[in-house]
Amino acid sequence: MSTESRLSLRIPRWKSLSDSERLPNWATDFGPLYEYVIEAHGRAANIPKAGEAGSSVHIGIIDSAAELPAHLTENLDVREGAEHSFIDSSKAETTYHCTPVFTLASRYCPGATFSLYQAVREDRKLPLAAFSDAITAAIDDGIDILNISAGEPWPDLVETNPAVLETKRAIEEDVIVVASAGNEDPEDDERLPVHCPAALQDVIAVGGFVSRCPARPGAEPATEPTGPYYVESDDIDDRARYGPFCGERGCIDGEACIPNKTERPWEHNVMPTGEKPDVLAPAVVPELDSDSGPYFNGGTSFAAPIVTGALGGILDELRSENRDLNPYQARRAVVNGSSPIDEGTIPKFDAMGTRRVLELG
Amino acid sequence: MEPGTTFTGVHNENTVEMARYVHPEVETLLDSEPRDERARLAVVPLDEGAETVRERINQLGANVERTLPSGVLLVEVSVSELRALLDVDGIASIAPDSQMEVLV
């Protein structure tokens, strides 16, 4: 099978909304909403304007794609293709997961080189052999920061988990690993621990948070993106999935966001375990379901790449001063630079706080 | 050894007591039918090393398909061989392959 046919794609693009679905008045389509949310996440995590940040940095993403659609990688340095697949699949993206993960990481570190490592099957699982091969390739490629938006609950000693042992190989080669802390299954009463490999001490484990806005949807102007972001639909009864969330760009009545918004842990975070997760980051992104329409998809999968991208920019800054960052220093800086949120005990990732800890101007 | 129970491995004053972890899905497999059904498992050896455990598993007739660089063994085993595999010394954990998944 040729590379071209192997990589024929199935990536959904934004579609038109139905009559019953309403976005903020300024959002003429899903695209502007998506951009607004990504910018809001950057503000919530205190990430400086990216510019061309990251040109000295190589970021790896172990996920569902060996290759992404051209419109996602345009103007970015992305190493991809059939040789970046470590599973037996002819699909360039086995499940629609790498697209939002890559989009988030690359948005906060657009100057970096990105390498994709496809290890996720169509059933959303990662065979250990594929994960191991992806880790080996990432080490061989000289990856600086590796994003793993996957994991498994493991009730025993972390050091007896096979994925942890493979992940340790990367850390021992000075690869900074950022991993999702894990999600609760809303259908299951059992509380799950922080997943592996995020539970490994030297991995930066990222849980999720959301920032709720008290403003009433529909009052925002049509001419200027401002106020909360949300999806309204006649069919919607789950406010947690549809907002309104703080857009970090002023409340509708002109007030500042800070005294009004409420930052709280994402409702499906796993149970904090030991010192983990290390930090929280925004956990929702807008998506379109072919049956139910637009909604905000949640997962710690989306929180990790925000930290990955921001760390890429920080590492690039350090290198411009002839400095570097190993996995232990990176985790310590992320933890020590974090900021409290309104609810819970786990702080949120704060890129400016991390920079401050690292004494970056 | 009964699966899911605490197992004291090499244990003297110089070592820490190590509990063997058997994943619940592996326990479920023990009594499943048909007996020749094969499962792919990830076996994590204790510090004494993958090679020794590998030899012990091979002696059972199970197939060690691959040793990962970290020392984790990927083992294909029939349900009928599984109980003997759980009795092999030097194992820290046994779980099905492909337990990791994306987190959305």
mmCIF file of N, CA and C in Angstrom, chain B:
data_model
loop_
_atom_site.group_PDB
_atom_site.id
_atom_site.type_symbol
_atom_site.label_atom_id
_atom_site.label_comp_id
_atom_site.label_asym_id
_atom_site.label_seq_id
_atom_site.Cartn_x
_atom_site.Cartn_y
_atom_site.Cartn_z
ATOM 1 N N MET B 1 0.018 -19.593 44.133
ATOM 2 C CA MET B 1 -0.435 -18.358 44.782
ATOM 3 C C MET B 1 -1.783 -17.934 44.213
ATOM 4 N N GLU B 2 -2.671 -17.481 45.057
ATOM 5 C CA GLU B 2 -3.961 -17.006 44.569
ATOM 6 C C GLU B 2 -3.801 -15.620 43.962
ATOM 7 N N PRO B 3 -4.365 -15.369 42.799
ATOM 8 C CA PRO B 3 -4.258 -14.052 42.191
ATOM 9 C C PRO B 3 -4.960 -12.995 43.036
ATOM 10 N N GLY B 4 -4.453 -11.784 42.955
ATOM 11 C CA GLY B 4 -5.076 -10.685 43.671
ATOM 12 C C GLY B 4 -4.691 -10.624 45.132
ATOM 13 N N THR B 5 -3.886 -11.597 45.585
ATOM 14 C CA THR B 5 -3.478 -11.592 46.984
ATOM 15 C C THR B 5 -2.044 -11.094 47.100
ATOM 16 N N THR B 6 -1.708 -10.679 48.311
ATOM 17 C CA THR B 6 -0.364 -10.165 48.516
ATOM 18 C C THR B 6 0.649 -11.299 48.438
ATOM 19 N N PHE B 7 1.696 -11.059 47.710
ATOM 20 C CA PHE B 7 2.731 -12.066 47.518
ATOM 21 C C PHE B 7 4.033 -11.492 48.051
ATOM 22 N N THR B 8 4.671 -12.218 48.921
ATOM 23 C CA THR B 8 5.961 -11.761 49.415
ATOM 24 C C THR B 8 7.049 -12.398 48.567
ATOM 25 N N GLY B 9 7.731 -11.567 47.792
ATOM 26 C CA GLY B 9 8.785 -12.076 46.927
ATOM 27 C C GLY B 9 10.053 -12.275 47.734
ATOM 28 N N VAL B 10 11.181 -12.010 47.106
ATOM 29 C CA VAL B 10 12.442 -12.109 47.819
ATOM 30 C C VAL B 10 12.351 -11.198 49.028
ATOM 31 N N HIS B 11 12.561 -11.727 50.200
ATOM 32 C CA HIS B 11 12.267 -10.943 51.386
ATOM 33 C C HIS B 11 13.291 -11.239 52.466
ATOM 34 N N ASN B 12 14.212 -10.350 52.635
ATOM 35 C CA ASN B 12 15.123 -10.443 53.773
ATOM 36 C C ASN B 12 15.382 -9.039 54.266
ATOM 37 N N GLU B 13 16.302 -8.906 55.202
ATOM 38 C CA GLU B 13 16.467 -7.590 55.825
ATOM 39 C C GLU B 13 16.994 -6.543 54.840
ATOM 40 N N ASN B 14 17.510 -6.986 53.696
ATOM 41 C CA ASN B 14 18.062 -6.037 52.737
ATOM 42 C C ASN B 14 17.081 -5.666 51.625
ATOM 43 N N THR B 15 15.923 -6.270 51.608
ATOM 44 C CA THR B 15 14.986 -5.977 50.535
ATOM 45 C C THR B 15 13.650 -5.520 51.102
ATOM 46 N N VAL B 16 12.950 -4.817 50.267
ATOM 47 C CA VAL B 16 11.621 -4.349 50.656
ATOM 48 C C VAL B 16 10.605 -5.407 50.239
ATOM 49 N N GLU B 17 9.620 -5.625 51.074
ATOM 50 C CA GLU B 17 8.581 -6.584 50.712
ATOM 51 C C GLU B 17 7.868 -6.101 49.456
ATOM 52 N N MET B 18 7.764 -6.959 48.477
ATOM 53 C CA MET B 18 7.134 -6.591 47.217
ATOM 54 C C MET B 18 5.835 -7.356 47.046
ATOM 55 N N ALA B 19 4.766 -6.622 46.856
ATOM 56 C CA ALA B 19 3.484 -7.278 46.623
ATOM 57 C C ALA B 19 3.325 -7.505 45.131
ATOM 58 N N ARG B 20 3.002 -8.724 44.736
ATOM 59 C CA ARG B 20 2.767 -8.987 43.324
ATOM 60 C C ARG B 20 1.370 -8.487 42.977
ATOM 61 N N TYR B 21 1.281 -7.784 41.868
ATOM 62 C CA TYR B 21 -0.021 -7.284 41.448
ATOM 63 C C TYR B 21 -0.521 -8.104 40.260
ATOM 64 N N VAL B 22 -1.715 -8.638 40.410
ATOM 65 C CA VAL B 22 -2.363 -9.350 39.315
ATOM 66 C C VAL B 22 -3.611 -8.556 38.929
ATOM 67 N N HIS B 23 -3.641 -8.110 37.701
ATOM 68 C CA HIS B 23 -4.749 -7.283 37.235
ATOM 69 C C HIS B 23 -6.067 -8.079 37.312
ATOM 70 N N PRO B 24 -7.165 -7.440 37.712
ATOM 71 C CA PRO B 24 -8.444 -8.155 37.826
ATOM 72 C C PRO B 24 -8.859 -8.877 36.546
ATOM 73 N N GLU B 25 -8.530 -8.310 35.385
ATOM 74 C CA GLU B 25 -8.910 -8.987 34.128
ATOM 75 C C GLU B 25 -8.150 -10.294 33.947
ATOM 76 N N VAL B 26 -6.950 -10.357 34.497
ATOM 77 C CA VAL B 26 -6.184 -11.605 34.436
ATOM 78 C C VAL B 26 -6.838 -12.638 35.353
ATOM 79 N N GLU B 27 -7.278 -12.187 36.503
ATOM 80 C CA GLU B 27 -7.986 -13.096 37.415
ATOM 81 C C GLU B 27 -9.231 -13.663 36.741
ATOM 82 N N THR B 28 -9.950 -12.801 36.043
ATOM 83 C CA THR B 28 -11.168 -13.240 35.364
ATOM 84 C C THR B 28 -10.861 -14.300 34.308
ATOM 85 N N LEU B 29 -9.718 -14.142 33.665
ATOM 86 C CA LEU B 29 -9.335 -15.086 32.610
ATOM 87 C C LEU B 29 -9.129 -16.504 33.143
ATOM 88 N N LEU B 30 -8.723 -16.596 34.407
ATOM 89 C CA LEU B 30 -8.347 -17.895 34.977
ATOM 90 C C LEU B 30 -9.408 -18.968 34.761
ATOM 91 N N ASP B 31 -10.650 -18.573 34.897
ATOM 92 C CA ASP B 31 -11.722 -19.565 34.821
ATOM 93 C C ASP B 31 -12.523 -19.481 33.528
ATOM 94 N N SER B 32 -11.987 -18.728 32.571
ATOM 95 C CA SER B 32 -12.777 -18.528 31.355
ATOM 96 C C SER B 32 -12.651 -19.718 30.410
ATOM 97 N N GLU B 33 -13.566 -19.795 29.493
ATOM 98 C CA GLU B 33 -13.594 -20.849 28.467
ATOM 99 C C GLU B 33 -13.567 -20.157 27.101
ATOM 100 N N PRO B 34 -13.055 -20.834 26.073
ATOM 101 C CA PRO B 34 -12.424 -22.148 26.091
ATOM 102 C C PRO B 34 -11.010 -22.083 26.683
ATOM 103 N N ARG B 35 -10.517 -23.224 27.135
ATOM 104 C CA ARG B 35 -9.243 -23.269 27.841
ATOM 105 C C ARG B 35 -8.053 -23.008 26.922
ATOM 106 N N ASP B 36 -8.266 -23.169 25.609
ATOM 107 C CA ASP B 36 -7.133 -22.910 24.698
ATOM 108 C C ASP B 36 -7.134 -21.470 24.179
ATOM 109 N N GLU B 37 -8.066 -20.670 24.659
ATOM 110 C CA GLU B 37 -8.071 -19.250 24.284
ATOM 111 C C GLU B 37 -6.760 -18.614 24.741
ATOM 112 N N ARG B 38 -6.203 -17.756 23.898
ATOM 113 C CA ARG B 38 -4.905 -17.175 24.226
ATOM 114 C C ARG B 38 -5.058 -15.701 24.597
ATOM 115 N N ALA B 39 -4.224 -15.286 25.529
ATOM 116 C CA ALA B 39 -4.253 -13.894 25.983
ATOM 117 C C ALA B 39 -2.844 -13.317 25.877
ATOM 118 N N ARG B 40 -2.790 -12.027 25.644
ATOM 119 C CA ARG B 40 -1.477 -11.362 25.597
ATOM 120 C C ARG B 40 -1.329 -10.533 26.869
ATOM 121 N N LEU B 41 -0.292 -10.823 27.593
ATOM 122 C CA LEU B 41 -0.103 -10.192 28.891
ATOM 123 C C LEU B 41 1.210 -9.429 28.944
ATOM 124 N N ALA B 42 1.244 -8.432 29.812
ATOM 125 C CA ALA B 42 2.486 -7.713 30.110
ATOM 126 C C ALA B 42 2.967 -8.177 31.486
ATOM 127 N N VAL B 43 4.147 -8.721 31.515
ATOM 128 C CA VAL B 43 4.713 -9.246 32.758
ATOM 129 C C VAL B 43 5.903 -8.380 33.145
ATOM 130 N N VAL B 44 5.842 -7.821 34.344
ATOM 131 C CA VAL B 44 6.948 -6.999 34.843
ATOM 132 C C VAL B 44 7.767 -7.846 35.815
ATOM 133 N N PRO B 45 9.022 -8.128 35.467
ATOM 134 C CA PRO B 45 9.860 -8.923 36.368
ATOM 135 C C PRO B 45 10.342 -8.092 37.555
ATOM 136 N N LEU B 46 10.621 -8.773 38.649
ATOM 137 C CA LEU B 46 11.297 -8.113 39.760
ATOM 138 C C LEU B 46 12.729 -7.783 39.345
ATOM 139 N N ASP B 47 13.455 -7.157 40.243
ATOM 140 C CA ASP B 47 14.777 -6.662 39.885
ATOM 141 C C ASP B 47 15.743 -7.753 39.449
ATOM 142 N N GLU B 48 15.449 -9.003 39.793
ATOM 143 C CA GLU B 48 16.414 -10.045 39.435
ATOM 144 C C GLU B 48 16.562 -10.190 37.926
ATOM 145 N N GLY B 49 15.650 -9.586 37.141
ATOM 146 C CA GLY B 49 15.896 -9.490 35.719
ATOM 147 C C GLY B 49 14.939 -10.262 34.848
ATOM 148 N N ALA B 50 14.816 -9.735 33.642
ATOM 149 C CA ALA B 50 13.866 -10.305 32.700
ATOM 150 C C ALA B 50 14.298 -11.684 32.208
ATOM 151 N N GLU B 51 15.592 -11.884 32.080
ATOM 152 C CA GLU B 51 16.059 -13.113 31.444
ATOM 153 C C GLU B 51 15.659 -14.350 32.244
ATOM 154 N N THR B 52 15.825 -14.248 33.578
ATOM 155 C CA THR B 52 15.476 -15.387 34.426
ATOM 156 C C THR B 52 13.983 -15.684 34.338
ATOM 157 N N VAL B 53 13.186 -14.651 34.439
ATOM 158 C CA VAL B 53 11.730 -14.832 34.374
ATOM 159 C C VAL B 53 11.328 -15.351 32.994
ATOM 160 N N ARG B 54 11.990 -14.838 31.988
ATOM 161 C CA ARG B 54 11.705 -15.287 30.618
ATOM 162 C C ARG B 54 11.929 -16.798 30.487
ATOM 163 N N GLU B 55 13.047 -17.254 31.031
ATOM 164 C CA GLU B 55 13.340 -18.698 30.952
ATOM 165 C C GLU B 55 12.270 -19.508 31.688
ATOM 166 N N ARG B 56 11.874 -19.010 32.845
ATOM 167 C CA ARG B 56 10.852 -19.732 33.620
ATOM 168 C C ARG B 56 9.528 -19.787 32.857
ATOM 169 N N ILE B 57 9.186 -18.689 32.191
ATOM 170 C CA ILE B 57 7.923 -18.668 31.430
ATOM 171 C C ILE B 57 8.013 -19.600 30.231
ATOM 172 N N ASN B 58 9.145 -19.587 29.560
ATOM 173 C CA ASN B 58 9.314 -20.489 28.414
ATOM 174 C C ASN B 58 9.181 -21.947 28.824
ATOM 175 N N GLN B 59 9.665 -22.252 30.023
ATOM 176 C CA GLN B 59 9.587 -23.632 30.507
ATOM 177 C C GLN B 59 8.131 -24.089 30.676
ATOM 178 N N LEU B 60 7.233 -23.130 30.865
ATOM 179 C CA LEU B 60 5.808 -23.470 31.001
ATOM 180 C C LEU B 60 5.174 -23.803 29.660
ATOM 181 N N GLY B 61 5.850 -23.422 28.585
ATOM 182 C CA GLY B 61 5.264 -23.587 27.266
ATOM 183 C C GLY B 61 4.578 -22.336 26.768
ATOM 184 N N ALA B 62 4.567 -21.304 27.597
ATOM 185 C CA ALA B 62 4.008 -20.027 27.147
ATOM 186 C C ALA B 62 5.033 -19.353 26.241
ATOM 187 N N ASN B 63 4.565 -18.387 25.477
ATOM 188 C CA ASN B 63 5.428 -17.767 24.478
ATOM 189 C C ASN B 63 5.750 -16.322 24.865
ATOM 190 N N VAL B 64 7.023 -16.076 25.154
ATOM 191 C CA VAL B 64 7.444 -14.687 25.378
ATOM 192 C C VAL B 64 7.682 -14.077 24.002
ATOM 193 N N GLU B 65 6.752 -13.230 23.597
ATOM 194 C CA GLU B 65 6.812 -12.687 22.238
ATOM 195 C C GLU B 65 7.872 -11.613 22.098
ATOM 196 N N ARG B 66 8.068 -10.873 23.173
ATOM 197 C CA ARG B 66 9.002 -9.747 23.067
ATOM 198 C C ARG B 66 9.415 -9.277 24.451
ATOM 199 N N THR B 67 10.662 -8.896 24.566
ATOM 200 C CA THR B 67 11.129 -8.230 25.782
ATOM 201 C C THR B 67 11.343 -6.759 25.445
ATOM 202 N N LEU B 68 10.604 -5.876 26.095
ATOM 203 C CA LEU B 68 10.744 -4.449 25.825
ATOM 204 C C LEU B 68 12.050 -3.937 26.442
ATOM 205 N N PRO B 69 12.545 -2.807 25.982
ATOM 206 C CA PRO B 69 13.825 -2.297 26.495
ATOM 207 C C PRO B 69 13.841 -2.103 28.014
ATOM 208 N N SER B 70 12.693 -1.873 28.609
ATOM 209 C CA SER B 70 12.639 -1.689 30.061
ATOM 210 C C SER B 70 12.685 -3.014 30.811
ATOM 211 N N GLY B 71 12.614 -4.125 30.087
ATOM 212 C CA GLY B 71 12.596 -5.439 30.727
ATOM 213 C C GLY B 71 11.206 -6.040 30.825
ATOM 214 N N VAL B 72 10.176 -5.276 30.467
ATOM 215 C CA VAL B 72 8.805 -5.806 30.486
ATOM 216 C C VAL B 72 8.686 -6.908 29.429
ATOM 217 N N LEU B 73 8.044 -8.016 29.814
ATOM 218 C CA LEU B 73 7.864 -9.128 28.884
ATOM 219 C C LEU B 73 6.445 -9.124 28.338
ATOM 220 N N LEU B 74 6.318 -9.245 27.033
ATOM 221 C CA LEU B 74 4.999 -9.426 26.424
ATOM 222 C C LEU B 74 4.838 -10.913 26.155
ATOM 223 N N VAL B 75 3.861 -11.506 26.829
ATOM 224 C CA VAL B 75 3.728 -12.961 26.862
ATOM 225 C C VAL B 75 2.386 -13.368 26.285
ATOM 226 N N GLU B 76 2.424 -14.341 25.383
ATOM 227 C CA GLU B 76 1.163 -14.920 24.923
ATOM 228 C C GLU B 76 0.983 -16.255 25.626
ATOM 229 N N VAL B 77 -0.153 -16.427 26.230
ATOM 230 C CA VAL B 77 -0.366 -17.605 27.063
ATOM 231 C C VAL B 77 -1.808 -18.090 26.889
ATOM 232 N N SER B 78 -1.977 -19.400 26.941
ATOM 233 C CA SER B 78 -3.351 -19.925 26.888
ATOM 234 C C SER B 78 -3.952 -19.863 28.291
ATOM 235 N N VAL B 79 -5.254 -19.865 28.352
ATOM 236 C CA VAL B 79 -5.936 -19.817 29.645
ATOM 237 C C VAL B 79 -5.511 -20.999 30.523
ATOM 238 N N SER B 80 -5.299 -22.127 29.886
ATOM 239 C CA SER B 80 -4.928 -23.315 30.670
ATOM 240 C C SER B 80 -3.533 -23.193 31.290
ATOM 241 N N GLU B 81 -2.670 -22.352 30.696
ATOM 242 C CA GLU B 81 -1.310 -22.168 31.225
ATOM 243 C C GLU B 81 -1.228 -21.034 32.241
ATOM 244 N N LEU B 82 -2.314 -20.311 32.344
ATOM 245 C CA LEU B 82 -2.250 -19.056 33.099
ATOM 246 C C LEU B 82 -1.959 -19.260 34.585
ATOM 247 N N ARG B 83 -2.580 -20.278 35.171
ATOM 248 C CA ARG B 83 -2.394 -20.476 36.613
ATOM 249 C C ARG B 83 -0.922 -20.772 36.934
ATOM 250 N N ALA B 84 -0.301 -21.533 36.067
ATOM 251 C CA ALA B 84 1.122 -21.839 36.269
ATOM 252 C C ALA B 84 1.968 -20.573 36.114
ATOM 253 N N LEU B 85 1.566 -19.726 35.186
ATOM 254 C CA LEU B 85 2.301 -18.464 35.000
ATOM 255 C C LEU B 85 2.255 -17.621 36.269
ATOM 256 N N LEU B 86 1.108 -17.616 36.929
ATOM 257 C CA LEU B 86 0.968 -16.807 38.143
ATOM 258 C C LEU B 86 1.855 -17.338 39.267
ATOM 259 N N ASP B 87 2.270 -18.563 39.168
ATOM 260 C CA ASP B 87 3.121 -19.142 40.214
ATOM 261 C C ASP B 87 4.613 -18.944 39.943
ATOM 262 N N VAL B 88 4.938 -18.369 38.797
ATOM 263 C CA VAL B 88 6.356 -18.165 38.472
ATOM 264 C C VAL B 88 6.960 -17.145 39.439
ATOM 265 N N ASP B 89 8.101 -17.491 39.991
ATOM 266 C CA ASP B 89 8.791 -16.576 40.905
ATOM 267 C C ASP B 89 9.404 -15.402 40.136
ATOM 268 N N GLY B 90 9.578 -14.296 40.834
ATOM 269 C CA GLY B 90 10.320 -13.173 40.261
ATOM 270 C C GLY B 90 9.481 -12.203 39.466
ATOM 271 N N ILE B 91 8.163 -12.282 39.609
ATOM 272 C CA ILE B 91 7.280 -11.389 38.845
ATOM 273 C C ILE B 91 6.700 -10.315 39.770
ATOM 274 N N ALA B 92 6.778 -9.064 39.336
ATOM 275 C CA ALA B 92 6.227 -7.960 40.126
ATOM 276 C C ALA B 92 4.768 -7.690 39.786
ATOM 277 N N SER B 93 4.412 -7.808 38.509
ATOM 278 C CA SER B 93 3.011 -7.574 38.126
ATOM 279 C C SER B 93 2.683 -8.308 36.837
ATOM 280 N N ILE B 94 1.401 -8.634 36.708
ATOM 281 C CA ILE B 94 0.887 -9.258 35.481
ATOM 282 C C ILE B 94 -0.412 -8.546 35.116
ATOM 283 N N ALA B 95 -0.470 -8.049 33.891
ATOM 284 C CA ALA B 95 -1.672 -7.330 33.443
ATOM 285 C C ALA B 95 -1.878 -7.613 31.963
ATOM 286 N N PRO B 96 -3.083 -7.437 31.478
ATOM 287 C CA PRO B 96 -3.278 -7.561 30.026
ATOM 288 C C PRO B 96 -2.500 -6.477 29.291
ATOM 289 N N ASP B 97 -2.109 -6.755 28.070
ATOM 290 C CA ASP B 97 -1.507 -5.734 27.216
ATOM 291 C C ASP B 97 -2.588 -4.691 26.891
ATOM 292 N N SER B 98 -2.159 -3.529 26.420
ATOM 293 C CA SER B 98 -3.062 -2.494 25.893
ATOM 294 C C SER B 98 -4.064 -1.991 26.932
ATOM 295 N N GLN B 99 -3.599 -1.700 28.122
ATOM 296 C CA GLN B 99 -4.489 -1.121 29.132
ATOM 297 C C GLN B 99 -4.527 0.408 29.066
ATOM 298 N N MET B 100 -3.505 1.002 28.507
ATOM 299 C CA MET B 100 -3.511 2.466 28.376
ATOM 300 C C MET B 100 -4.511 2.885 27.311
ATOM 301 N N GLU B 101 -5.195 4.019 27.561
ATOM 302 C CA GLU B 101 -6.066 4.564 26.528
ATOM 303 C C GLU B 101 -6.107 6.080 26.589
ATOM 304 N N VAL B 102 -6.572 6.673 25.504
ATOM 305 C CA VAL B 102 -6.628 8.131 25.450
ATOM 306 C C VAL B 102 -7.638 8.655 26.462
ATOM 307 N N LEU B 103 -7.420 9.891 26.916
ATOM 308 C CA LEU B 103 -8.167 10.376 28.083
ATOM 309 C C LEU B 103 -9.128 11.507 27.735
ATOM 310 N N VAL B 104 -10.155 11.161 26.960
ATOM 311 C CA VAL B 104 -11.275 12.071 26.724
ATOM 312 C C VAL B 104 -12.560 11.313 27.014
#
